[in-house]
Structures are given as structure tokens and as C-alpha cells.
């Protein structure tokens, strides 16, 4: 298995505790509202904490797919949330899993910075293609922007 890593930051005007709540605690309810292709998020194993497996179902271009999301760690005190994409028809066939370590830290002017560390675990000796990396990164950035947009559009959230 090959492991390919990269780090990224997402800058937001939303305060860290509020953004963390939306990203880590309430995302199961928010994501289907803000990303039209996501039809639902359901827990298939666990209670929401570490070890929980969630199924995200999507319908895009008339095709249904799903991805399994496994919660790794939830650190509310330090605004950290780690998870992995571990299976499903939506996970590229070259990948065994994709691990995400995220933390929300204070940014400028009361906003936040989401620090993201990503590790792609490929099957066998497969290399990570630029297309797979860029697609995953694009979807992740789109998810962050959509959740941030929800919080900004709902000030009483």
C-alpha cells in the first residue's frame, strides 16, 4: 500500500467554535441541505463517536453511489475531528482509504482556519493520480464552503 500525504488550510470568517460545531457535530443534518447530490447521511454502526461508520448516499447524473465515513477522533476541547473514507462505490477503486485530520484554529478578525492533513492509502503499489487527488480536494473544499455558507446564511444557527 502506498501512502501519499498533503496539508491544506481553509480560511473562514466564521468563529472557530461555531464552524467546528457545524463541521463536526451538525454536518449530518447540514450536508444534505447544502450539497444537492447528497441524499442523506445515516449511521450504520456506532453512536456518533470514534469508531462510528456513516453512510453518505449521493445521486449524481442519475447514478446512485455511497461512501463510508469512519470517525477516528473527536476532540471538542481542541476543535479537532479526524475521520477516514473507508469504502463504498464513491471511493475511487485505486484507494484503500483516505484519512483526514482536521482542526479549527483562530484566524484573523475573529474568523477561523481549518487545518487539514490528508493521507491517501492506495491499494498495492498504485500511485496516487493527480486526478483522484484533485477531485478529492475539490469535493472537500466544496464541502467546507457549503457548510460555511450555511452558517453565514443562518446567523442564529
JSON list of C-alpha atoms in Angstrom, two decimals:
[
{"chain": "A", "resi": 1, "resn": "UNK", "atom": "CA", "xyz": [0.00, 0.00, 0.00]},
{"chain": "A", "resi": 2, "resn": "UNK", "atom": "CA", "xyz": [1.28, 3.45, -0.90]},
{"chain": "A", "resi": 3, "resn": "UNK", "atom": "CA", "xyz": [0.69, 6.45, 1.33]},
{"chain": "A", "resi": 4, "resn": "UNK", "atom": "CA", "xyz": [0.56, 9.94, -0.14]},
{"chain": "A", "resi": 5, "resn": "UNK", "atom": "CA", "xyz": [0.06, 12.96, 2.14]},
{"chain": "A", "resi": 6, "resn": "UNK", "atom": "CA", "xyz": [-0.66, 16.64, 1.80]},
{"chain": "A", "resi": 7, "resn": "UNK", "atom": "CA", "xyz": [-1.76, 19.51, 4.03]},
{"chain": "A", "resi": 8, "resn": "UNK", "atom": "CA", "xyz": [-4.10, 22.38, 3.34]},
{"chain": "A", "resi": 9, "resn": "UNK", "atom": "CA", "xyz": [-5.78, 25.30, 5.10]},
{"chain": "A", "resi": 10, "resn": "UNK", "atom": "CA", "xyz": [-9.27, 26.69, 4.63]},
{"chain": "A", "resi": 11, "resn": "UNK", "atom": "CA", "xyz": [-9.80, 30.26, 5.85]},
{"chain": "A", "resi": 12, "resn": "UNK", "atom": "CA", "xyz": [-13.24, 31.31, 7.07]},
{"chain": "A", "resi": 13, "resn": "UNK", "atom": "CA", "xyz": [-14.85, 34.40, 8.57]},
{"chain": "A", "resi": 14, "resn": "UNK", "atom": "CA", "xyz": [-16.87, 32.17, 10.95]},
{"chain": "A", "resi": 15, "resn": "UNK", "atom": "CA", "xyz": [-15.65, 31.96, 14.56]},
{"chain": "A", "resi": 16, "resn": "UNK", "atom": "CA", "xyz": [-13.87, 28.67, 15.42]},
{"chain": "A", "resi": 17, "resn": "UNK", "atom": "CA", "xyz": [-16.42, 27.19, 17.88]},
{"chain": "A", "resi": 18, "resn": "UNK", "atom": "CA", "xyz": [-19.33, 27.88, 15.54]},
{"chain": "A", "resi": 19, "resn": "UNK", "atom": "CA", "xyz": [-17.57, 26.48, 12.47]},
{"chain": "A", "resi": 20, "resn": "UNK", "atom": "CA", "xyz": [-16.41, 23.40, 14.39]},
{"chain": "A", "resi": 21, "resn": "UNK", "atom": "CA", "xyz": [-19.96, 22.74, 15.58]},
{"chain": "A", "resi": 22, "resn": "UNK", "atom": "CA", "xyz": [-21.24, 22.87, 12.00]},
{"chain": "A", "resi": 23, "resn": "UNK", "atom": "CA", "xyz": [-18.40, 20.74, 10.58]},
{"chain": "A", "resi": 24, "resn": "UNK", "atom": "CA", "xyz": [-18.08, 18.09, 13.28]},
{"chain": "A", "resi": 25, "resn": "UNK", "atom": "CA", "xyz": [-21.30, 17.95, 15.25]},
{"chain": "A", "resi": 26, "resn": "UNK", "atom": "CA", "xyz": [-24.09, 19.01, 12.90]},
{"chain": "A", "resi": 27, "resn": "UNK", "atom": "CA", "xyz": [-22.74, 18.10, 9.46]},
{"chain": "A", "resi": 28, "resn": "UNK", "atom": "CA", "xyz": [-25.03, 15.07, 9.13]},
{"chain": "A", "resi": 29, "resn": "UNK", "atom": "CA", "xyz": [-28.04, 17.41, 9.09]},
{"chain": "A", "resi": 30, "resn": "UNK", "atom": "CA", "xyz": [-26.41, 20.32, 7.23]},
{"chain": "A", "resi": 31, "resn": "UNK", "atom": "CA", "xyz": [-24.69, 18.48, 4.35]},
{"chain": "A", "resi": 32, "resn": "UNK", "atom": "CA", "xyz": [-27.86, 17.16, 2.62]},
{"chain": "A", "resi": 33, "resn": "UNK", "atom": "CA", "xyz": [-29.30, 20.71, 2.80]},
{"chain": "A", "resi": 34, "resn": "UNK", "atom": "CA", "xyz": [-26.31, 22.42, 1.18]},
{"chain": "A", "resi": 35, "resn": "UNK", "atom": "CA", "xyz": [-24.93, 19.82, -1.25]},
{"chain": "A", "resi": 36, "resn": "UNK", "atom": "CA", "xyz": [-27.75, 18.82, -3.61]},
{"chain": "A", "resi": 37, "resn": "UNK", "atom": "CA", "xyz": [-26.22, 15.49, -4.74]},
{"chain": "A", "resi": 38, "resn": "UNK", "atom": "CA", "xyz": [-26.06, 14.20, -1.14]},
{"chain": "A", "resi": 39, "resn": "UNK", "atom": "CA", "xyz": [-29.36, 12.49, -0.44]},
{"chain": "A", "resi": 40, "resn": "UNK", "atom": "CA", "xyz": [-28.67, 11.58, 3.16]},
{"chain": "A", "resi": 41, "resn": "UNK", "atom": "CA", "xyz": [-26.26, 10.65, 5.91]},
{"chain": "A", "resi": 42, "resn": "UNK", "atom": "CA", "xyz": [-27.01, 7.70, 8.17]},
{"chain": "A", "resi": 43, "resn": "UNK", "atom": "CA", "xyz": [-25.14, 5.97, 10.96]},
{"chain": "A", "resi": 44, "resn": "UNK", "atom": "CA", "xyz": [-24.67, 2.30, 10.07]},
{"chain": "A", "resi": 45, "resn": "UNK", "atom": "CA", "xyz": [-22.53, 1.40, 13.08]},
{"chain": "A", "resi": 46, "resn": "UNK", "atom": "CA", "xyz": [-21.75, 3.13, 16.39]},
{"chain": "A", "resi": 47, "resn": "UNK", "atom": "CA", "xyz": [-23.10, 6.07, 18.35]},
{"chain": "A", "resi": 48, "resn": "UNK", "atom": "CA", "xyz": [-21.52, 9.07, 16.59]},
{"chain": "A", "resi": 49, "resn": "UNK", "atom": "CA", "xyz": [-18.21, 8.94, 18.45]},
{"chain": "A", "resi": 50, "resn": "UNK", "atom": "CA", "xyz": [-14.89, 7.35, 17.46]},
{"chain": "A", "resi": 51, "resn": "UNK", "atom": "CA", "xyz": [-15.36, 4.12, 15.52]},
{"chain": "A", "resi": 52, "resn": "UNK", "atom": "CA", "xyz": [-18.75, 5.17, 14.14]},
{"chain": "A", "resi": 53, "resn": "UNK", "atom": "CA", "xyz": [-19.34, 4.40, 10.48]},
{"chain": "A", "resi": 54, "resn": "UNK", "atom": "CA", "xyz": [-21.61, 6.70, 8.49]},
{"chain": "A", "resi": 55, "resn": "UNK", "atom": "CA", "xyz": [-23.00, 6.14, 5.01]},
{"chain": "A", "resi": 56, "resn": "UNK", "atom": "CA", "xyz": [-23.32, 9.17, 2.73]},
{"chain": "A", "resi": 57, "resn": "UNK", "atom": "CA", "xyz": [-25.61, 8.47, -0.22]},
{"chain": "A", "resi": 58, "resn": "UNK", "atom": "CA", "xyz": [-25.37, 10.59, -3.36]},
{"chain": "A", "resi": 59, "resn": "UNK", "atom": "CA", "xyz": [-27.23, 10.74, -6.66]},
{"chain": "A", "resi": 60, "resn": "UNK", "atom": "CA", "xyz": [-25.38, 12.45, -9.47]},
{"chain": "A", "resi": 61, "resn": "UNK", "atom": "CA", "xyz": [-26.25, 12.36, -13.17]},
{"chain": "A", "resi": 62, "resn": "UNK", "atom": "CA", "xyz": [-28.91, 9.75, -12.40]},
{"chain": "A", "resi": 63, "resn": "UNK", "atom": "CA", "xyz": [-26.40, 7.39, -10.76]},
{"chain": "A", "resi": 64, "resn": "UNK", "atom": "CA", "xyz": [-26.56, 6.47, -7.08]},
{"chain": "A", "resi": 65, "resn": "UNK", "atom": "CA", "xyz": [-23.38, 5.96, -5.07]},
{"chain": "A", "resi": 66, "resn": "UNK", "atom": "CA", "xyz": [-22.33, 5.92, -1.45]},
{"chain": "A", "resi": 67, "resn": "UNK", "atom": "CA", "xyz": [-19.22, 6.39, 0.63]},
{"chain": "A", "resi": 68, "resn": "UNK", "atom": "CA", "xyz": [-18.44, 5.08, 4.09]},
{"chain": "A", "resi": 69, "resn": "UNK", "atom": "CA", "xyz": [-17.05, 7.61, 6.55]},
{"chain": "A", "resi": 70, "resn": "UNK", "atom": "CA", "xyz": [-15.41, 6.29, 9.74]},
{"chain": "A", "resi": 71, "resn": "UNK", "atom": "CA", "xyz": [-15.00, 8.65, 12.69]},
{"chain": "A", "resi": 72, "resn": "UNK", "atom": "CA", "xyz": [-11.45, 8.44, 14.06]},
{"chain": "A", "resi": 73, "resn": "UNK", "atom": "CA", "xyz": [-11.30, 11.03, 16.84]},
{"chain": "A", "resi": 74, "resn": "UNK", "atom": "CA", "xyz": [-13.47, 13.83, 18.20]},
{"chain": "A", "resi": 75, "resn": "UNK", "atom": "CA", "xyz": [-11.63, 16.43, 20.30]},
{"chain": "A", "resi": 76, "resn": "UNK", "atom": "CA", "xyz": [-14.14, 19.12, 21.22]},
{"chain": "A", "resi": 77, "resn": "UNK", "atom": "CA", "xyz": [-11.73, 20.85, 23.63]},
{"chain": "A", "resi": 78, "resn": "UNK", "atom": "CA", "xyz": [-9.21, 21.46, 20.83]},
{"chain": "A", "resi": 79, "resn": "UNK", "atom": "CA", "xyz": [-11.77, 21.66, 17.99]},
{"chain": "A", "resi": 80, "resn": "UNK", "atom": "CA", "xyz": [-10.36, 18.57, 16.29]},
{"chain": "A", "resi": 81, "resn": "UNK", "atom": "CA", "xyz": [-12.14, 15.96, 14.19]},
{"chain": "A", "resi": 82, "resn": "UNK", "atom": "CA", "xyz": [-10.47, 13.04, 12.40]},
{"chain": "A", "resi": 83, "resn": "UNK", "atom": "CA", "xyz": [-12.16, 10.64, 10.01]},
{"chain": "A", "resi": 84, "resn": "UNK", "atom": "CA", "xyz": [-11.48, 8.31, 7.11]},
{"chain": "A", "resi": 85, "resn": "UNK", "atom": "CA", "xyz": [-13.26, 7.44, 3.90]},
{"chain": "A", "resi": 86, "resn": "UNK", "atom": "CA", "xyz": [-13.09, 3.65, 4.09]},
{"chain": "A", "resi": 87, "resn": "UNK", "atom": "CA", "xyz": [-15.27, 2.21, 1.35]},
{"chain": "A", "resi": 88, "resn": "UNK", "atom": "CA", "xyz": [-18.28, 2.43, -0.88]},
{"chain": "A", "resi": 89, "resn": "UNK", "atom": "CA", "xyz": [-18.98, 2.89, -4.55]},
{"chain": "A", "resi": 90, "resn": "UNK", "atom": "CA", "xyz": [-17.96, 6.57, -4.32]},
{"chain": "A", "resi": 91, "resn": "UNK", "atom": "CA", "xyz": [-14.38, 5.78, -3.22]},
{"chain": "A", "resi": 92, "resn": "UNK", "atom": "CA", "xyz": [-12.01, 5.58, -6.18]},
{"chain": "A", "resi": 93, "resn": "UNK", "atom": "CA", "xyz": [-11.06, 1.99, -6.92]},
{"chain": "A", "resi": 94, "resn": "UNK", "atom": "CA", "xyz": [-7.33, 2.80, -6.59]},
{"chain": "A", "resi": 95, "resn": "UNK", "atom": "CA", "xyz": [-7.79, 3.78, -2.94]},
{"chain": "A", "resi": 96, "resn": "UNK", "atom": "CA", "xyz": [-7.91, 1.63, 0.17]},
{"chain": "A", "resi": 97, "resn": "UNK", "atom": "CA", "xyz": [-8.88, 4.64, 2.30]},
{"chain": "A", "resi": 98, "resn": "UNK", "atom": "CA", "xyz": [-8.36, 8.37, 2.74]},
{"chain": "A", "resi": 99, "resn": "UNK", "atom": "CA", "xyz": [-7.62, 9.73, 6.24]},
{"chain": "A", "resi": 100, "resn": "UNK", "atom": "CA", "xyz": [-8.39, 13.31, 7.27]},
{"chain": "A", "resi": 101, "resn": "UNK", "atom": "CA", "xyz": [-7.11, 15.05, 10.39]},
{"chain": "A", "resi": 102, "resn": "UNK", "atom": "CA", "xyz": [-8.75, 18.41, 10.90]},
{"chain": "A", "resi": 103, "resn": "UNK", "atom": "CA", "xyz": [-8.57, 21.14, 13.50]},
{"chain": "A", "resi": 104, "resn": "UNK", "atom": "CA", "xyz": [-10.21, 24.53, 13.63]},
{"chain": "A", "resi": 105, "resn": "UNK", "atom": "CA", "xyz": [-7.98, 27.31, 14.96]},
{"chain": "A", "resi": 106, "resn": "UNK", "atom": "CA", "xyz": [-8.43, 31.04, 15.44]},
{"chain": "A", "resi": 107, "resn": "UNK", "atom": "CA", "xyz": [-7.81, 33.13, 12.36]},
{"chain": "A", "resi": 108, "resn": "UNK", "atom": "CA", "xyz": [-7.71, 36.87, 11.89]},
{"chain": "A", "resi": 109, "resn": "UNK", "atom": "CA", "xyz": [-10.59, 39.21, 12.74]},
{"chain": "A", "resi": 110, "resn": "UNK", "atom": "CA", "xyz": [-12.48, 36.56, 14.74]},
{"chain": "A", "resi": 111, "resn": "UNK", "atom": "CA", "xyz": [-12.56, 34.05, 11.91]},
{"chain": "A", "resi": 112, "resn": "UNK", "atom": "CA", "xyz": [-11.00, 30.62, 11.70]},
{"chain": "A", "resi": 113, "resn": "UNK", "atom": "CA", "xyz": [-8.57, 28.46, 9.83]},
{"chain": "A", "resi": 114, "resn": "UNK", "atom": "CA", "xyz": [-9.41, 24.82, 9.23]},
{"chain": "A", "resi": 115, "resn": "UNK", "atom": "CA", "xyz": [-6.11, 22.92, 9.16]},
{"chain": "A", "resi": 116, "resn": "UNK", "atom": "CA", "xyz": [-6.40, 19.72, 7.15]},
{"chain": "A", "resi": 117, "resn": "UNK", "atom": "CA", "xyz": [-3.94, 16.86, 6.85]},
{"chain": "A", "resi": 118, "resn": "UNK", "atom": "CA", "xyz": [-4.87, 14.21, 4.28]},
{"chain": "A", "resi": 119, "resn": "UNK", "atom": "CA", "xyz": [-3.31, 10.78, 3.76]},
{"chain": "A", "resi": 120, "resn": "UNK", "atom": "CA", "xyz": [-4.28, 8.73, 0.73]},
{"chain": "A", "resi": 121, "resn": "UNK", "atom": "CA", "xyz": [-3.71, 4.99, 1.13]},
{"chain": "A", "resi": 122, "resn": "UNK", "atom": "CA", "xyz": [-3.61, 3.36, -2.29]},
{"chain": "A", "resi": 123, "resn": "UNK", "atom": "CA", "xyz": [-4.13, -0.31, -2.99]},
{"chain": "A", "resi": 124, "resn": "UNK", "atom": "CA", "xyz": [-0.97, -2.31, -3.59]},
{"chain": "A", "resi": 125, "resn": "UNK", "atom": "CA", "xyz": [1.78, -0.27, -5.19]},
{"chain": "A", "resi": 126, "resn": "UNK", "atom": "CA", "xyz": [-0.61, 2.00, -7.05]},
{"chain": "A", "resi": 127, "resn": "UNK", "atom": "CA", "xyz": [0.44, 5.62, -7.39]},
{"chain": "A", "resi": 128, "resn": "UNK", "atom": "CA", "xyz": [-1.97, 8.39, -6.48]},
{"chain": "A", "resi": 129, "resn": "UNK", "atom": "CA", "xyz": [-3.18, 10.03, -9.65]},
{"chain": "A", "resi": 130, "resn": "UNK", "atom": "CA", "xyz": [-3.38, 13.80, -9.84]},
{"chain": "A", "resi": 131, "resn": "UNK", "atom": "CA", "xyz": [-6.99, 13.43, -11.00]},
{"chain": "A", "resi": 132, "resn": "UNK", "atom": "CA", "xyz": [-8.03, 11.49, -7.86]},
{"chain": "A", "resi": 133, "resn": "UNK", "atom": "CA", "xyz": [-6.16, 13.90, -5.56]},
{"chain": "A", "resi": 134, "resn": "UNK", "atom": "CA", "xyz": [-7.65, 16.97, -7.25]},
{"chain": "A", "resi": 135, "resn": "UNK", "atom": "CA", "xyz": [-11.17, 15.52, -7.26]},
{"chain": "A", "resi": 136, "resn": "UNK", "atom": "CA", "xyz": [-10.99, 14.67, -3.56]},
{"chain": "A", "resi": 137, "resn": "UNK", "atom": "CA", "xyz": [-9.53, 18.07, -2.71]},
{"chain": "A", "resi": 138, "resn": "UNK", "atom": "CA", "xyz": [-12.19, 19.83, -4.77]},
{"chain": "A", "resi": 139, "resn": "UNK", "atom": "CA", "xyz": [-15.00, 17.94, -3.06]},
{"chain": "A", "resi": 140, "resn": "UNK", "atom": "CA", "xyz": [-13.50, 18.68, 0.36]},
{"chain": "A", "resi": 141, "resn": "UNK", "atom": "CA", "xyz": [-13.17, 22.38, -0.37]},
{"chain": "A", "resi": 142, "resn": "UNK", "atom": "CA", "xyz": [-16.71, 22.44, -1.76]},
{"chain": "A", "resi": 143, "resn": "UNK", "atom": "CA", "xyz": [-17.99, 20.79, 1.41]},
{"chain": "A", "resi": 144, "resn": "UNK", "atom": "CA", "xyz": [-16.23, 23.34, 3.63]},
{"chain": "A", "resi": 145, "resn": "UNK", "atom": "CA", "xyz": [-17.51, 26.27, 1.57]},
{"chain": "A", "resi": 146, "resn": "UNK", "atom": "CA", "xyz": [-21.06, 24.90, 1.57]},
{"chain": "A", "resi": 147, "resn": "UNK", "atom": "CA", "xyz": [-21.12, 24.41, 5.36]},
{"chain": "A", "resi": 148, "resn": "UNK", "atom": "CA", "xyz": [-19.54, 27.85, 5.90]},
{"chain": "A", "resi": 149, "resn": "UNK", "atom": "CA", "xyz": [-22.21, 29.34, 3.61]},
{"chain": "A", "resi": 150, "resn": "UNK", "atom": "CA", "xyz": [-24.95, 27.67, 5.64]},
{"chain": "A", "resi": 151, "resn": "UNK", "atom": "CA", "xyz": [-23.59, 29.13, 8.89]},
{"chain": "A", "resi": 152, "resn": "UNK", "atom": "CA", "xyz": [-23.24, 32.61, 7.36]},
{"chain": "A", "resi": 153, "resn": "UNK", "atom": "CA", "xyz": [-26.76, 32.46, 5.92]},
{"chain": "A", "resi": 154, "resn": "UNK", "atom": "CA", "xyz": [-28.21, 31.33, 9.27]},
{"chain": "A", "resi": 155, "resn": "UNK", "atom": "CA", "xyz": [-26.79, 33.74, 11.87]},
{"chain": "A", "resi": 156, "resn": "UNK", "atom": "CA", "xyz": [-28.91, 32.24, 14.66]},
{"chain": "A", "resi": 157, "resn": "UNK", "atom": "CA", "xyz": [-27.50, 28.77, 13.97]}
]
